[in-house]
């Protein structure tokens, strides 16, 4: 951590293209020597750099991992030519990219449909907006994510987005050296304010989802059809939880998972089968052992396949295409999870008596 901090200070003070290149490399490896290279305040065109402007790419609420903010915090920042902007992924379990498209290229539609953008394309020197510059998707798997840094060659407005979350959009406004750029501290303060606002928005939606009365429809045979929501979405967050949990579910009942959220989800029961772990595994999309409805047991693989989001909200595919029903013939506990969002703890258990 100490080495990382001194590295941060070193790159904060360094604003030449040469050092930016070093900064990019620093993301991948420790650079203990870098702190020694700039012991006094470096200047670019006479302006004192007060440190890199830091922007948070998404976050999960540390107290409620199910609340995932899908925003850059802050979404906007004004920096001077040559100033380093650094994006961090600290605290997010959901993958995001920071992607600047050149003129003539735009974000993939549908989101996530271009896997070539999951890999990084770093900037080479100061960025002038004419090429693709892309952090790639991160995090991918456990482990720390190195920050992503860009510094800009000329004044202008530089929009960027996440290749899988279209609601994540940011703008860096670049002004000439000597004009009113924001301090790193001011950007951090605004980022923290936005973070607080979006976390509150998400927690409110989580509470609403979890405190809803479970929907159960009685059949003429005396059994019940239960409905479980696969998450929820707000303008700035995804709620990554299965809720509400049916109380008093009996064997013979049915459970219908429905995706009314803005993200794709699965409900996947691995039982004694090997789990599907990677969202890029084609098996994630495939309903197993076949299309809805299915009858659960405690041995086989059951997977809804990818149930598409209701996107745009209220105007997505018909509810039947976003739903999957399981019959629960035997008492027991049936564990399941969402393959996409299990890193955020999106999992549940059907308890049948
Ligand atoms: Cu999910």
Coordinates of C-alpha atoms and ligand atoms in Angstrom, one line a residue:
X1 CA 0.0 0.0 0.0
X2 CA 2.8 2.4 0.9
X3 CA 4.5 1.7 -2.4
X4 CA 1.2 2.3 -4.2
X5 CA 0.7 5.5 -2.4
X6 CA 4.2 6.8 -3.3
X7 CA 3.6 5.7 -6.8
X8 CA 0.4 7.7 -6.8
X9 CA 2.2 10.8 -5.7
X10 CA 4.9 10.3 -8.2
X11 CA 2.5 10.1 -11.2
X12 CA 0.4 12.9 -9.7
X13 CA 3.3 15.2 -10.0
X14 CA 4.4 14.0 -13.4
X15 CA 2.6 15.4 -16.3
X16 CA 4.8 14.8 -19.3
X17 CA 4.0 12.3 -21.9
X18 CA 7.1 10.3 -21.0
X19 CA 6.0 9.9 -17.5
X20 CA 2.5 9.1 -18.5
X21 CA 3.8 6.1 -20.4
X22 CA 5.6 5.1 -17.2
X23 CA 2.3 5.6 -15.3
X24 CA 0.5 3.3 -17.7
X25 CA 3.1 0.6 -17.1
X26 CA 2.9 1.3 -13.4
X27 CA -0.6 0.0 -13.4
X28 CA 0.6 -3.5 -13.9
X29 CA 3.6 -3.6 -11.7
X30 CA 5.0 -2.0 -8.6
X31 CA 7.2 1.0 -9.1
X32 CA 9.1 1.6 -6.0
X33 CA 11.7 3.6 -7.8
X34 CA 9.2 6.1 -9.2
X35 CA 8.8 8.0 -6.0
X36 CA 12.4 9.0 -6.0
X37 CA 12.2 10.5 -9.5
X38 CA 10.1 13.6 -8.5
X39 CA 10.9 15.0 -5.2
X40 CA 9.8 18.6 -6.0
X41 CA 6.5 19.8 -7.5
X42 CA 6.6 19.2 -11.3
X43 CA 5.1 21.8 -13.5
X44 CA 3.4 21.6 -16.9
X45 CA 3.3 24.9 -18.7
X46 CA 3.6 26.7 -15.4
X47 CA 0.6 25.1 -13.8
X48 CA 1.1 23.2 -10.6
X49 CA -0.5 19.8 -10.8
X50 CA -2.2 18.9 -7.5
X51 CA -2.4 15.2 -8.1
X52 CA -4.3 13.0 -10.5
X53 CA -8.0 13.5 -10.8
X54 CA -9.5 10.2 -9.5
X55 CA -12.8 8.8 -10.7
X56 CA -14.5 5.7 -9.3
X57 CA -15.8 3.3 -11.9
X58 CA -18.9 1.8 -10.1
X59 CA -19.1 0.5 -6.6
X60 CA -20.9 -2.0 -4.5
X61 CA -22.2 -0.8 -1.1
X62 CA -19.7 -2.3 1.3
X63 CA -22.6 -2.9 3.8
X64 CA -25.0 -4.3 1.2
X65 CA -23.1 -5.9 -1.7
X66 CA -26.4 -6.4 -3.5
X67 CA -26.5 -2.7 -4.2
X68 CA -24.3 -2.0 -7.2
X69 CA -23.9 1.6 -8.4
X70 CA -23.5 1.7 -12.2
X71 CA -22.0 5.2 -12.5
X72 CA -18.7 6.9 -12.8
X73 CA -18.3 9.0 -9.7
X74 CA -18.1 11.8 -10.4
X75 CA -19.6 11.6 -13.9
X76 CA -18.0 14.9 -15.0
X77 CA -14.6 16.4 -14.4
X78 CA -12.8 19.4 -15.8
X79 CA -9.0 19.0 -16.2
X80 CA -6.2 20.8 -17.9
X81 CA -4.3 19.6 -20.9
X82 CA -1.7 17.0 -19.7
X83 CA -3.3 16.4 -16.4
X84 CA -3.7 12.7 -15.4
X85 CA -7.2 11.3 -14.9
X86 CA -7.2 8.0 -13.1
X87 CA -10.1 5.6 -12.9
X88 CA -10.2 3.1 -10.1
X89 CA -12.3 0.0 -9.5
X90 CA -11.9 -0.1 -5.8
X91 CA -14.9 -1.6 -4.2
X92 CA -16.9 -2.8 -7.3
X93 CA -17.7 -6.4 -7.8
X94 CA -19.4 -5.7 -11.1
X95 CA -17.1 -5.3 -14.2
X96 CA -17.0 -2.0 -16.0
X97 CA -14.9 -0.4 -18.7
X98 CA -13.8 3.1 -19.3
X99 CA -14.0 3.4 -23.1
X100 CA -13.3 6.4 -25.3
X101 CA -14.5 5.8 -28.9
X102 CA -13.0 7.7 -31.8
X103 CA -15.3 9.6 -34.2
X104 CA -17.3 7.1 -36.3
X105 CA -17.3 4.4 -33.6
X106 CA -19.9 4.1 -30.9
X107 CA -20.8 1.8 -28.0
X108 CA -21.9 -1.7 -29.0
X109 CA -25.6 -2.4 -29.2
X110 CA -26.8 -4.4 -27.5
X111 CA -24.4 -3.7 -24.7
X112 CA -21.7 -6.3 -24.3
X113 CA -22.1 -7.6 -27.9
X114 CA -18.5 -6.9 -28.9
X115 CA -16.2 -9.0 -26.7
X116 CA -13.1 -7.4 -28.4
X117 CA -13.8 -4.4 -26.2
X118 CA -13.4 -6.5 -23.0
X119 CA -9.7 -6.3 -23.5
X120 CA -7.7 -3.1 -22.8
X121 CA -6.4 -0.6 -25.4
X122 CA -4.3 1.8 -23.4
X123 CA -3.5 5.3 -24.6
X124 CA 0.0 5.8 -26.0
X125 CA 1.0 9.2 -24.8
X126 CA -1.4 12.1 -24.5
X127 CA -4.8 11.2 -25.9
X128 CA -6.3 13.4 -28.6
X129 CA -9.6 11.7 -29.1
X130 CA -8.8 10.2 -32.5
X131 CA -8.4 6.6 -31.5
X132 CA -10.0 4.0 -29.3
X133 CA -8.7 4.1 -25.8
X134 CA -10.2 1.5 -23.5
X135 CA -9.5 0.1 -20.0
X136 CA -11.2 -3.2 -21.0
X137 CA -13.6 -4.8 -18.5
X138 CA -12.5 -5.0 -14.9
X139 CA -12.6 -6.6 -12.5
X140 CA -12.6 -10.0 -14.2
X141 CA -12.2 -12.4 -11.4
X142 CA -10.9 -11.8 -7.9
X143 CA -7.8 -9.7 -7.2
X144 CA -6.9 -6.1 -7.3
X145 CA -7.6 -4.1 -10.4
X146 CA -4.8 -1.7 -11.5
X147 CA -6.0 1.9 -12.1
X148 CA -6.5 3.2 -15.6
X149 CA -5.0 6.5 -16.6
X150 CA -5.5 8.9 -19.4
X151 CA -4.1 12.4 -20.0
X152 CA -5.4 14.6 -22.8
X153 CA -3.4 16.4 -25.5
X154 CA -5.8 19.2 -26.4
X155 CA -8.9 21.1 -25.1
X156 CA -12.3 19.6 -25.8
X157 CA -15.1 17.4 -24.4
X158 CA -14.2 13.7 -24.2
X159 CA -17.2 11.4 -23.6
X160 CA -16.7 7.8 -22.4
X161 CA -18.8 4.9 -21.4
X162 CA -18.9 1.3 -20.2
X163 CA -19.2 -1.3 -22.9
X164 CA -21.7 -3.4 -20.9
X165 CA -23.6 -0.8 -18.9
X166 CA -24.9 1.9 -21.3
X167 CA -26.2 4.0 -18.4
X168 CA -22.6 4.5 -17.4
X169 CA -21.5 7.7 -19.2
X170 CA -18.8 10.1 -18.3
X171 CA -17.4 13.3 -19.7
X172 CA -13.9 14.8 -19.2
X173 CA -13.8 18.5 -20.2
X174 CA -10.3 19.5 -21.0
X175 CA -9.3 23.1 -20.8
X176 CA -6.0 24.8 -21.8
X177 CA -3.3 24.9 -19.2
X178 CA -3.8 28.0 -17.0
X179 CA -7.6 28.0 -17.3
X180 CA -10.0 26.9 -14.6
X181 CA -9.6 23.2 -14.2
X182 CA -10.9 21.5 -11.0
X183 CA -8.6 20.5 -8.2
X184 CA -8.3 16.8 -7.6
X185 CA -9.8 17.4 -4.1
X186 CA -12.9 19.1 -5.6
X187 CA -13.4 16.2 -8.0
X188 CA -13.1 13.8 -5.1
X189 CA -15.7 15.7 -3.0
X190 CA -18.1 15.7 -5.9
X191 CA -17.5 12.0 -6.5
X192 CA -18.2 11.2 -2.9
X193 CA -21.4 13.2 -3.0
X194 CA -22.6 11.3 -6.1
X195 CA -21.6 8.0 -4.5
X196 CA -23.7 8.8 -1.4
X197 CA -26.7 9.8 -3.5
X198 CA -26.6 6.6 -5.6
X199 CA -26.0 4.3 -2.7
X200 CA -29.0 5.8 -0.9
X201 CA -31.1 5.4 -4.1
X202 CA -30.0 1.7 -4.4
X203 CA -30.5 0.9 -0.7
X204 CA -34.1 2.3 -0.9
X205 CA -34.8 0.0 -3.9
X206 CA -33.2 -3.0 -2.1
X207 CA -35.4 -2.5 0.9
X208 CA -38.5 -2.1 -1.2
X209 CA -37.7 -5.3 -3.0
X210 CA -36.9 -7.3 0.1
X211 CA -39.8 -6.0 2.1
X212 CA -42.4 -6.7 -0.6
X213 CA -45.0 -9.3 0.3
X214 CA -44.2 -12.5 -1.6
X215 CA -46.6 -13.0 -4.4
X216 CA -48.3 -16.4 -4.2
X217 CA -51.2 -17.5 -6.4
X218 CA -53.3 -20.4 -5.2
X219 CA -54.1 -23.2 -7.6
X220 CA -57.4 -25.2 -7.4
X221 CA -55.3 -28.2 -6.2
X222 CA -54.3 -26.2 -3.1
X223 CA -50.7 -25.6 -4.2
X224 CA -49.2 -22.2 -4.7
X225 CA -47.4 -20.5 -7.6
X226 CA -44.8 -18.2 -6.1
X227 CA -43.1 -15.3 -8.0
X228 CA -39.5 -14.2 -7.3
X229 CA -38.1 -11.1 -8.7
X230 CA -34.6 -11.3 -10.3
X231 CA -33.2 -8.1 -8.9
X232 CA -34.3 -4.6 -9.7
X233 CA -32.9 -1.5 -11.3
X234 CA -33.0 2.2 -10.6
X235 CA -31.6 4.9 -12.9
X236 CA -28.1 4.6 -11.3
X237 CA -28.0 1.2 -9.7
X238 CA -28.7 -2.5 -10.1
X239 CA -30.1 -4.4 -7.1
X240 CA -28.5 -7.8 -7.3
X241 CA -30.8 -9.9 -5.1
X242 CA -33.6 -12.5 -5.5
X243 CA -36.6 -11.3 -3.6
X244 CA -39.0 -11.4 -2.0
X245 CA -38.3 -14.8 -0.4
X246 CA -41.5 -16.9 -0.4
X247 CA -42.5 -17.8 3.2
X248 CA -44.2 -21.1 3.9
X249 CA -43.4 -22.7 0.5
X250 CA -44.6 -26.3 0.4
X251 CA -43.5 -29.2 -1.8
X252 CA -45.9 -29.3 -4.7
X253 CA -45.6 -25.5 -5.1
X254 CA -44.1 -23.8 -8.1
X255 CA -41.7 -20.9 -8.3
X256 CA -41.6 -18.5 -11.2
X257 CA -38.5 -16.3 -11.6
X258 CA -39.2 -13.1 -13.5
X259 CA -36.7 -10.5 -14.6
X260 CA -38.2 -7.1 -14.3
X261 CA -34.8 -5.5 -13.9
X262 CA -32.5 -3.7 -16.3
X263 CA -29.8 -6.4 -16.3
X264 CA -29.7 -9.9 -17.6
X265 CA -29.9 -12.6 -14.9
X266 CA -30.0 -16.4 -14.5
X267 CA -31.3 -18.6 -11.8
X268 CA -29.0 -21.5 -11.8
X269 CA -29.1 -24.7 -9.7
X270 CA -25.9 -26.7 -10.0
X271 CA -26.7 -29.3 -7.4
X272 CA -24.2 -32.1 -8.0
X273 CA -23.1 -30.8 -11.4
X274 CA -20.0 -28.7 -12.1
X275 CA -20.9 -25.0 -11.8
X276 CA -20.9 -22.6 -14.8
X277 CA -18.6 -19.8 -13.5
X278 CA -17.7 -17.5 -16.4
X279 CA -20.2 -15.2 -17.9
X280 CA -18.5 -15.8 -21.2
X281 CA -19.3 -19.6 -21.0
X282 CA -21.9 -20.2 -23.7
X283 CA -23.7 -22.6 -21.3
X284 CA -24.9 -19.5 -19.4
X285 CA -27.5 -18.8 -22.0
X286 CA -28.9 -22.2 -22.4
X287 CA -32.0 -23.3 -20.5
X288 CA -31.2 -26.6 -18.8
X289 CA -32.3 -29.3 -19.0
X290 CA -34.8 -27.6 -21.3
X291 CA -37.2 -24.7 -21.6
X292 CA -39.6 -23.6 -18.8
X293 CA -41.3 -25.2 -17.0
X294 CA -39.0 -27.7 -15.3
X295 CA -39.3 -29.9 -12.3
X296 CA -36.4 -29.5 -9.8
X297 CA -34.5 -32.3 -8.2
X298 CA -31.4 -32.2 -6.0
X299 CA -29.0 -33.8 -8.5
X300 CA -29.2 -32.3 -11.9
X301 CA -28.2 -28.9 -13.4
X302 CA -31.1 -26.5 -13.7
X303 CA -30.6 -23.2 -15.5
X304 CA -33.1 -20.6 -16.6
X305 CA -30.5 -19.5 -19.2
X306 CA -30.0 -15.8 -19.6
X307 CA -33.3 -14.1 -18.9
X308 CA -33.2 -10.7 -20.7
X309 CA -33.7 -7.4 -19.0
X310 CA -36.9 -5.4 -19.2
X311 CA -35.0 -2.8 -21.2
X312 CA -35.9 -0.1 -21.9
X313 CA -37.9 -0.1 -18.7
X314 CA -41.4 -1.3 -19.3
X315 CA -40.8 -1.9 -23.0
X316 CA -38.5 -5.0 -23.0
X317 CA -39.4 -8.5 -24.3
X318 CA -42.8 -9.9 -23.1
X319 CA -42.8 -11.1 -19.5
X320 CA -43.0 -14.7 -20.6
X321 CA -39.6 -14.3 -22.3
X322 CA -38.2 -12.9 -19.0
X323 CA -39.7 -15.7 -16.8
X324 CA -38.9 -19.3 -16.0
X325 CA -41.0 -21.7 -13.8
X326 CA -39.8 -24.6 -11.6
X327 CA -42.0 -27.1 -9.9
X328 CA -40.8 -28.2 -6.4
X329 CA -42.0 -31.7 -6.0
X330 CA -40.0 -32.6 -2.8
X331 CA -39.3 -30.9 0.5
X332 CA -35.8 -29.6 0.8
X333 CA -33.4 -26.7 0.2
X334 CA -32.6 -25.8 -3.4
X335 CA -29.6 -23.5 -3.7
X336 CA -29.3 -21.2 -6.7
X337 CA -27.4 -18.2 -8.0
X338 CA -27.1 -15.8 -10.9
X339 CA -24.0 -16.6 -12.9
X340 CA -23.6 -13.0 -13.9
X341 CA -23.9 -11.5 -10.5
X342 CA -22.7 -14.1 -8.0
X343 CA -19.6 -11.9 -7.4
X344 CA -22.1 -9.4 -5.9
X345 CA -23.7 -12.2 -3.8
X346 CA -26.8 -12.7 -6.0
X347 CA -27.9 -16.1 -4.8
X348 CA -30.8 -17.6 -3.0
X349 CA -32.4 -20.8 -1.7
X350 CA -35.8 -22.3 -2.2
X351 CA -36.8 -23.8 1.1
X352 CA -39.7 -26.2 0.6
X353 CA -41.4 -28.0 3.5
Ligands
LIG1 CU1 -27.9 -11.4 -12.1

